[in-house]
PDB file of C-alpha atoms in Angstrom:
ATOM      1  CA  MET A   1      40.831  -0.260 -23.669  1.00  0.00           C
ATOM      2  CA  LYS A   2      37.775  -0.911 -21.514  1.00  0.00           C
ATOM      3  CA  LYS A   3      38.337  -2.258 -18.017  1.00  0.00           C
ATOM      4  CA  ILE A   4      36.042  -4.995 -16.667  1.00  0.00           C
ATOM      5  CA  LEU A   5      35.976  -6.300 -13.107  1.00  0.00           C
ATOM      6  CA  ILE A   6      34.688  -9.877 -12.886  1.00  0.00           C
ATOM      7  CA  ALA A   7      33.736 -11.128  -9.426  1.00  0.00           C
ATOM      8  CA  ASP A   8      32.817 -14.789  -8.920  1.00  0.00           C
ATOM      9  CA  ASP A   9      33.751 -17.390  -6.320  1.00  0.00           C
ATOM     10  CA  GLU A  10      33.869 -20.229  -8.867  1.00  0.00           C
ATOM     11  CA  PRO A  11      37.480 -20.448 -10.139  1.00  0.00           C
ATOM     12  CA  ASP A  12      36.518 -22.152 -13.407  1.00  0.00           C
ATOM     13  CA  ILE A  13      34.031 -19.428 -14.327  1.00  0.00           C
ATOM     14  CA  LEU A  14      36.476 -16.706 -13.343  1.00  0.00           C
ATOM     15  CA  THR A  15      39.256 -18.206 -15.466  1.00  0.00           C
ATOM     16  CA  MET A  16      36.956 -18.764 -18.440  1.00  0.00           C
ATOM     17  CA  LEU A  17      35.541 -15.232 -18.405  1.00  0.00           C
ATOM     18  CA  LYS A  18      38.940 -13.624 -17.901  1.00  0.00           C
ATOM     19  CA  SER A  19      40.373 -15.461 -20.926  1.00  0.00           C
ATOM     20  CA  PHE A  20      37.278 -14.793 -23.021  1.00  0.00           C
ATOM     21  CA  PHE A  21      37.218 -11.025 -22.476  1.00  0.00           C
ATOM     22  CA  GLU A  22      40.986 -10.573 -22.648  1.00  0.00           C
ATOM     23  CA  ALA A  23      40.912 -12.274 -26.060  1.00  0.00           C
ATOM     24  CA  ARG A  24      38.423  -9.606 -27.121  1.00  0.00           C
ATOM     25  CA  GLY A  25      40.618  -6.710 -26.100  1.00  0.00           C
ATOM     26  CA  TYR A  26      39.361  -5.921 -22.617  1.00  0.00           C
ATOM     27  CA  LEU A  27      41.517  -5.255 -19.571  1.00  0.00           C
ATOM     28  CA  VAL A  28      40.195  -7.727 -17.004  1.00  0.00           C
ATOM     29  CA  LEU A  29      40.415  -7.563 -13.214  1.00  0.00           C
ATOM     30  CA  THR A  30      39.138 -10.475 -11.132  1.00  0.00           C
ATOM     31  CA  ALA A  31      37.909 -11.014  -7.584  1.00  0.00           C
ATOM     32  CA  SER A  32      36.799 -14.211  -5.865  1.00  0.00           C
ATOM     33  CA  ASN A  33      34.954 -12.841  -2.832  1.00  0.00           C
ATOM     34  CA  GLY A  34      33.062  -9.791  -1.665  1.00  0.00           C
ATOM     35  CA  GLN A  35      35.892  -8.076   0.171  1.00  0.00           C
ATOM     36  CA  GLU A  36      38.278  -8.432  -2.768  1.00  0.00           C
ATOM     37  CA  THR A  37      35.592  -7.018  -5.052  1.00  0.00           C
ATOM     38  CA  LEU A  38      35.193  -3.959  -2.842  1.00  0.00           C
ATOM     39  CA  GLU A  39      38.942  -3.362  -2.926  1.00  0.00           C
ATOM     40  CA  LYS A  40      39.311  -3.762  -6.687  1.00  0.00           C
ATOM     41  CA  ALA A  41      36.241  -1.629  -7.377  1.00  0.00           C
ATOM     42  CA  GLY A  42      38.487   1.246  -6.316  1.00  0.00           C
ATOM     43  CA  CYS A  43      40.296   0.791  -9.653  1.00  0.00           C
ATOM     44  CA  GLN A  44      37.224   2.341 -11.295  1.00  0.00           C
ATOM     45  CA  PRO A  45      36.283  -0.373 -13.827  1.00  0.00           C
ATOM     46  CA  ASP A  46      34.088   0.551 -16.789  1.00  0.00           C
ATOM     47  CA  LEU A  47      31.776  -2.385 -16.032  1.00  0.00           C
ATOM     48  CA  LEU A  48      31.347  -4.946 -13.254  1.00  0.00           C
ATOM     49  CA  LEU A  49      30.185  -8.548 -13.690  1.00  0.00           C
ATOM     50  CA  LEU A  50      29.116  -9.453 -10.169  1.00  0.00           C
ATOM     51  CA  ASP A  51      28.167 -12.875  -8.833  1.00  0.00           C
ATOM     52  CA  ILE A  52      25.416 -12.650  -6.234  1.00  0.00           C
ATOM     53  CA  ASN A  53      26.347 -15.744  -4.219  1.00  0.00           C
ATOM     54  CA  MET A  54      29.840 -14.868  -3.028  1.00  0.00           C
ATOM     55  CA  PRO A  55      31.313 -15.362   0.450  1.00  0.00           C
ATOM     56  CA  GLY A  56      30.769 -12.302   2.634  1.00  0.00           C
ATOM     57  CA  PRO A  57      29.752  -9.750   1.764  1.00  0.00           C
ATOM     58  CA  ASP A  58      27.567 -11.173  -1.000  1.00  0.00           C
ATOM     59  CA  GLY A  59      27.028  -9.532  -4.372  1.00  0.00           C
ATOM     60  CA  LEU A  60      23.975  -7.547  -3.306  1.00  0.00           C
ATOM     61  CA  GLU A  61      25.791  -6.034  -0.338  1.00  0.00           C
ATOM     62  CA  VAL A  62      28.849  -5.308  -2.479  1.00  0.00           C
ATOM     63  CA  CYS A  63      26.627  -3.517  -5.001  1.00  0.00           C
ATOM     64  CA  ARG A  64      25.035  -1.370  -2.289  1.00  0.00           C
ATOM     65  CA  ARG A  65      28.422  -0.340  -0.912  1.00  0.00           C
ATOM     66  CA  ILE A  66      30.173   0.488  -4.163  1.00  0.00           C
ATOM     67  CA  ARG A  67      27.297   2.554  -5.530  1.00  0.00           C
ATOM     68  CA  ASP A  68      28.575   5.329  -3.263  1.00  0.00           C
ATOM     69  CA  PHE A  69      31.671   5.743  -5.449  1.00  0.00           C
ATOM     70  CA  LEU A  70      31.160   3.667  -8.615  1.00  0.00           C
ATOM     71  CA  SER A  71      28.645   4.614 -11.302  1.00  0.00           C
ATOM     72  CA  CYS A  72      29.531   2.064 -14.002  1.00  0.00           C
ATOM     73  CA  PRO A  73      27.053  -0.596 -15.192  1.00  0.00           C
ATOM     74  CA  ILE A  74      26.752  -3.574 -12.828  1.00  0.00           C
ATOM     75  CA  LEU A  75      25.545  -6.874 -14.317  1.00  0.00           C
ATOM     76  CA  PHE A  76      24.655  -9.582 -11.835  1.00  0.00           C
ATOM     77  CA  LEU A  77      25.704 -13.164 -12.541  1.00  0.00           C
ATOM     78  CA  THR A  78      23.238 -15.468 -10.827  1.00  0.00           C
ATOM     79  CA  ALA A  79      21.781 -18.939 -10.868  1.00  0.00           C
ATOM     80  CA  ARG A  80      18.586 -17.626  -9.318  1.00  0.00           C
ATOM     81  CA  ILE A  81      16.108 -15.240 -10.850  1.00  0.00           C
ATOM     82  CA  GLU A  82      13.105 -15.187  -8.523  1.00  0.00           C
ATOM     83  CA  GLU A  83      11.026 -12.013  -8.439  1.00  0.00           C
ATOM     84  CA  ALA A  84      12.299 -11.146  -4.958  1.00  0.00           C
ATOM     85  CA  ASP A  85      15.914 -11.464  -6.135  1.00  0.00           C
ATOM     86  CA  LYS A  86      15.290  -9.112  -9.048  1.00  0.00           C
ATOM     87  CA  VAL A  87      13.678  -6.568  -6.740  1.00  0.00           C
ATOM     88  CA  GLN A  88      16.653  -6.721  -4.378  1.00  0.00           C
ATOM     89  CA  GLY A  89      19.169  -6.521  -7.224  1.00  0.00           C
ATOM     90  CA  PHE A  90      17.691  -3.449  -8.889  1.00  0.00           C
ATOM     91  CA  ALA A  91      17.143  -1.792  -5.502  1.00  0.00           C
ATOM     92  CA  ALA A  92      20.812  -2.369  -4.669  1.00  0.00           C
ATOM     93  CA  GLY A  93      21.860  -0.520  -7.815  1.00  0.00           C
ATOM     94  CA  GLY A  94      22.270  -3.314 -10.372  1.00  0.00           C
ATOM     95  CA  ASP A  95      21.597  -2.689 -14.056  1.00  0.00           C
ATOM     96  CA  ASP A  96      21.028  -6.143 -15.515  1.00  0.00           C
ATOM     97  CA  TYR A  97      20.914  -9.879 -14.817  1.00  0.00           C
ATOM     98  CA  ILE A  98      22.799 -12.689 -16.539  1.00  0.00           C
ATOM     99  CA  VAL A  99      21.409 -16.087 -15.561  1.00  0.00           C
ATOM    100  CA  LYS A 100      23.743 -19.066 -15.199  1.00  0.00           C
ATOM    101  CA  PRO A 101      24.377 -21.075 -17.278  1.00  0.00           C
ATOM    102  CA  PHE A 102      24.727 -18.321 -19.855  1.00  0.00           C
ATOM    103  CA  SER A 103      25.777 -18.006 -23.481  1.00  0.00           C
ATOM    104  CA  LEU A 104      29.151 -16.283 -23.864  1.00  0.00           C
ATOM    105  CA  ALA A 105      27.901 -14.652 -27.063  1.00  0.00           C
ATOM    106  CA  GLU A 106      24.906 -13.154 -25.248  1.00  0.00           C
ATOM    107  CA  LEU A 107      27.072 -12.079 -22.326  1.00  0.00           C
ATOM    108  CA  GLU A 108      29.497 -10.322 -24.673  1.00  0.00           C
ATOM    109  CA  ALA A 109      26.602  -8.609 -26.448  1.00  0.00           C
ATOM    110  CA  ARG A 110      25.104  -7.414 -23.150  1.00  0.00           C
ATOM    111  CA  VAL A 111      28.463  -6.108 -21.939  1.00  0.00           C
ATOM    112  CA  ALA A 112      29.080  -4.270 -25.225  1.00  0.00           C
ATOM    113  CA  ALA A 113      25.575  -2.770 -25.188  1.00  0.00           C
ATOM    114  CA  HIS A 114      25.952  -1.438 -21.643  1.00  0.00           C
ATOM    115  CA  LEU A 115      29.366   0.029 -22.437  1.00  0.00           C
ATOM    116  CA  ARG A 116      28.038   1.738 -25.592  1.00  0.00           C
ATOM    117  CA  ARG A 117      25.192   3.220 -23.615  1.00  0.00           C
ATOM    118  CA  GLU A 118      27.580   4.491 -20.965  1.00  0.00           C
ATOM    119  CA  VAL A 119      29.833   6.123 -23.571  1.00  0.00           C
ATOM    120  CA  ARG A 120      26.878   7.903 -25.138  1.00  0.00           C
ATOM    121  CA  ARG A 121      25.702   9.177 -21.779  1.00  0.00           C
ATOM    122  CA  THR A 122      29.190  10.312 -20.803  1.00  0.00           C
ATOM    123  CA  ASN A 123      30.017  11.993 -24.088  1.00  0.00           C
ATOM    124  CA  GLY A 124      26.571  13.392 -24.664  1.00  0.00           C
ATOM    125  CA  ALA A 125      27.049  12.553 -28.318  1.00  0.00           C
ATOM    126  CA  ARG A 126      24.403  13.045 -30.945  1.00  0.00           C
ATOM    127  CA  VAL A 127      24.142   9.563 -32.440  1.00  0.00           C
ATOM    128  CA  LYS A 128      23.084   9.038 -36.047  1.00  0.00           C
ATOM    129  CA  PHE A 129      20.908   6.081 -37.004  1.00  0.00           C
ATOM    130  CA  SER A 130      19.913   4.783 -40.416  1.00  0.00           C
ATOM    131  CA  GLY A 131      17.501   6.892 -42.368  1.00  0.00           C
ATOM    132  CA  ASP A 132      17.227  10.478 -41.200  1.00  0.00           C
ATOM    133  CA  LEU A 133      17.048   9.999 -37.443  1.00  0.00           C
ATOM    134  CA  SER A 134      19.565  10.983 -34.767  1.00  0.00           C
ATOM    135  CA  ILE A 135      19.369  11.211 -30.987  1.00  0.00           C
ATOM    136  CA  ASP A 136      21.081  13.673 -28.664  1.00  0.00           C
ATOM    137  CA  TYR A 137      21.152  11.741 -25.395  1.00  0.00           C
ATOM    138  CA  SER A 138      22.511  14.618 -23.320  1.00  0.00           C
ATOM    139  CA  GLU A 139      19.830  17.070 -24.475  1.00  0.00           C
ATOM    140  CA  ARG A 140      17.207  14.281 -24.614  1.00  0.00           C
ATOM    141  CA  VAL A 141      16.062  15.333 -28.082  1.00  0.00           C
ATOM    142  CA  ILE A 142      15.338  13.239 -31.171  1.00  0.00           C
ATOM    143  CA  PHE A 143      15.953  14.706 -34.621  1.00  0.00           C
ATOM    144  CA  ALA A 144      13.855  13.157 -37.384  1.00  0.00           C
ATOM    145  CA  GLY A 145      13.526  14.581 -40.869  1.00  0.00           C
ATOM    146  CA  GLY A 146      15.657  17.497 -39.722  1.00  0.00           C
ATOM    147  CA  GLN A 147      13.111  18.449 -37.082  1.00  0.00           C
ATOM    148  CA  PRO A 148      13.704  18.304 -33.303  1.00  0.00           C
ATOM    149  CA  LEU A 149      11.260  16.092 -31.436  1.00  0.00           C
ATOM    150  CA  THR A 150      11.089  16.352 -27.650  1.00  0.00           C
ATOM    151  CA  LEU A 151       9.363  13.443 -25.934  1.00  0.00           C
ATOM    152  CA  PRO A 152       7.960  13.224 -22.413  1.00  0.00           C
ATOM    153  CA  LYS A 153      10.362  11.690 -19.882  1.00  0.00           C
ATOM    154  CA  LYS A 154       9.083   8.086 -19.947  1.00  0.00           C
ATOM    155  CA  GLU A 155       8.773   8.002 -23.732  1.00  0.00           C
ATOM    156  CA  PHE A 156      12.332   9.248 -24.171  1.00  0.00           C
ATOM    157  CA  GLU A 157      13.625   6.738 -21.609  1.00  0.00           C
ATOM    158  CA  ILE A 158      12.022   3.907 -23.600  1.00  0.00           C
ATOM    159  CA  VAL A 159      13.638   5.205 -26.801  1.00  0.00           C
ATOM    160  CA  GLU A 160      16.977   5.521 -24.976  1.00  0.00           C
ATOM    161  CA  LEU A 161      16.751   1.970 -23.595  1.00  0.00           C
ATOM    162  CA  LEU A 162      15.881   0.408 -26.954  1.00  0.00           C
ATOM    163  CA  SER A 163      18.182   2.513 -29.144  1.00  0.00           C
ATOM    164  CA  THR A 164      21.273   2.067 -26.962  1.00  0.00           C
ATOM    165  CA  ASN A 165      20.666  -1.683 -27.108  1.00  0.00           C
ATOM    166  CA  ALA A 166      19.771  -1.850 -30.797  1.00  0.00           C
ATOM    167  CA  GLY A 167      18.845  -5.330 -31.994  1.00  0.00           C
ATOM    168  CA  GLN A 168      18.201  -6.653 -28.492  1.00  0.00           C
ATOM    169  CA  VAL A 169      14.632  -7.747 -27.751  1.00  0.00           C
ATOM    170  CA  PHE A 170      13.011  -6.357 -24.596  1.00  0.00           C
ATOM    171  CA  SER A 171       9.774  -7.779 -23.252  1.00  0.00           C
ATOM    172  CA  LYS A 172       7.103  -5.375 -22.020  1.00  0.00           C
ATOM    173  CA  GLU A 173       7.777  -6.593 -18.495  1.00  0.00           C
ATOM    174  CA  ARG A 174      11.496  -5.854 -18.713  1.00  0.00           C
ATOM    175  CA  ILE A 175      10.902  -2.400 -20.189  1.00  0.00           C
ATOM    176  CA  TYR A 176       8.486  -1.653 -17.368  1.00  0.00           C
ATOM    177  CA  GLU A 177      11.028  -2.792 -14.749  1.00  0.00           C
ATOM    178  CA  LYS A 178      13.770  -0.672 -16.321  1.00  0.00           C
ATOM    179  CA  ILE A 179      11.735   2.514 -16.784  1.00  0.00           C
ATOM    180  CA  TRP A 180       9.150   2.497 -14.009  1.00  0.00           C
ATOM    181  CA  GLY A 181      10.929   0.222 -11.529  1.00  0.00           C
ATOM    182  CA  TYR A 182       9.263  -2.028  -9.030  1.00  0.00           C
ATOM    183  CA  GLU A 183       7.640   0.902  -7.270  1.00  0.00           C
ATOM    184  CA  GLY A 184       5.599   1.807 -10.335  1.00  0.00           C
ATOM    185  CA  GLU A 185       1.853   1.977  -9.731  1.00  0.00           C
ATOM    186  CA  GLY A 186       0.745   0.063 -12.785  1.00  0.00           C
ATOM    187  CA  ASP A 187       1.719  -2.859 -14.973  1.00  0.00           C
ATOM    188  CA  SER A 188       3.495  -3.631 -18.223  1.00  0.00           C
ATOM    189  CA  SER A 189       0.406  -2.866 -20.332  1.00  0.00           C
ATOM    190  CA  VAL A 190       1.338   0.816 -20.048  1.00  0.00           C
ATOM    191  CA  VAL A 191       4.408   0.066 -22.181  1.00  0.00           C
ATOM    192  CA  THR A 192       2.211  -0.789 -25.171  1.00  0.00           C
ATOM    193  CA  GLU A 193       0.517   2.595 -25.015  1.00  0.00           C
ATOM    194  CA  HIS A 194       3.830   4.450 -24.723  1.00  0.00           C
ATOM    195  CA  ILE A 195       5.264   2.549 -27.693  1.00  0.00           C
ATOM    196  CA  ARG A 196       2.162   3.452 -29.713  1.00  0.00           C
ATOM    197  CA  ARG A 197       2.627   7.140 -28.909  1.00  0.00           C
ATOM    198  CA  ILE A 198       6.333   7.063 -29.728  1.00  0.00           C
ATOM    199  CA  ARG A 199       5.670   5.392 -33.077  1.00  0.00           C
ATOM    200  CA  GLY A 200       2.992   7.944 -33.889  1.00  0.00           C
ATOM    201  CA  LYS A 201       5.325  10.852 -33.219  1.00  0.00           C
ATOM    202  CA  LEU A 202       8.201   9.309 -35.174  1.00  0.00           C
ATOM    203  CA  SER A 203       5.953   8.437 -38.130  1.00  0.00           C
ATOM    204  CA  SER A 204       4.989  12.100 -38.446  1.00  0.00           C
ATOM    205  CA  CYS A 205       8.648  12.914 -39.126  1.00  0.00           C
ATOM    206  CA  THR A 206      10.098   9.844 -40.830  1.00  0.00           C
ATOM    207  CA  GLU A 207       8.862   6.888 -42.866  1.00  0.00           C
ATOM    208  CA  LYS A 208      11.183   4.349 -41.222  1.00  0.00           C
ATOM    209  CA  ASN A 209       9.833   2.184 -38.399  1.00  0.00           C
ATOM    210  CA  TYR A 210      12.575   2.113 -35.769  1.00  0.00           C
ATOM    211  CA  ILE A 211      10.713   0.093 -33.133  1.00  0.00           C
ATOM    212  CA  GLU A 212       9.876  -3.409 -34.316  1.00  0.00           C
ATOM    213  CA  THR A 213       7.407  -5.694 -32.580  1.00  0.00           C
ATOM    214  CA  VAL A 214       8.778  -9.201 -32.088  1.00  0.00           C
ATOM    215  CA  TRP A 215       5.551 -11.126 -31.670  1.00  0.00           C
ATOM    216  CA  GLY A 216       5.316 -13.075 -28.441  1.00  0.00           C
ATOM    217  CA  CYS A 217       8.597 -11.583 -27.188  1.00  0.00           C
ATOM    218  CA  GLY A 218       8.538  -7.785 -27.081  1.00  0.00           C
ATOM    219  CA  TYR A 219      10.184  -4.921 -28.946  1.00  0.00           C
ATOM    220  CA  LYS A 220      13.555  -4.107 -30.466  1.00  0.00           C
ATOM    221  CA  TRP A 221      15.190  -1.085 -32.067  1.00  0.00           C
ATOM    222  CA  ILE A 222      16.147  -1.365 -35.717  1.00  0.00           C
ATOM    223  CA  LYS A 223      19.573   0.143 -36.397  1.00  0.00           C
TER     224      LYS A 223
END
């Protein structure tokens, strides 16, 4: 049973999310302020849903402090999503943003995707996809058509991001933020070129197109 820590100072949201995730088989811990979150983070949750605007310390400060001893995915819950907030959140050690008001279905999907990705990283499992492709995340090698395919670091990280969140659409901007970070010396146009190279290498080994372009939105991995 996966353990989730939900931290939010709004009692209604806390109650709703606790009931929602418990009904789906999760063990749920809750916290209503920054200090309580720091204390309960010691229980080593598998994932943390963290409100940014909590009474002292706020979510960003909590994230900075717990990154010293907690490596699980941290998803910020926030009503604000300005560029400066995103920079601060990722710099503090956050992994994703969920903007209020949010869809419970999307939230559940994001949580499940992050947990799957964490399991694959932890276990180092070689994961099989449809067709004849599999990925060894620990060795950072793709096997297509029975042949090993080693990609450069950034290309593999794009494949890892998309494949561990199969079906989820990522814009070029979001991929760039995830892979290059805000300190990258370029822009999201570099993502297009990397996707082109990845597709070219995969097409030499398999006929299936695993990275689909969602026009006007971005890219997604086909299971």
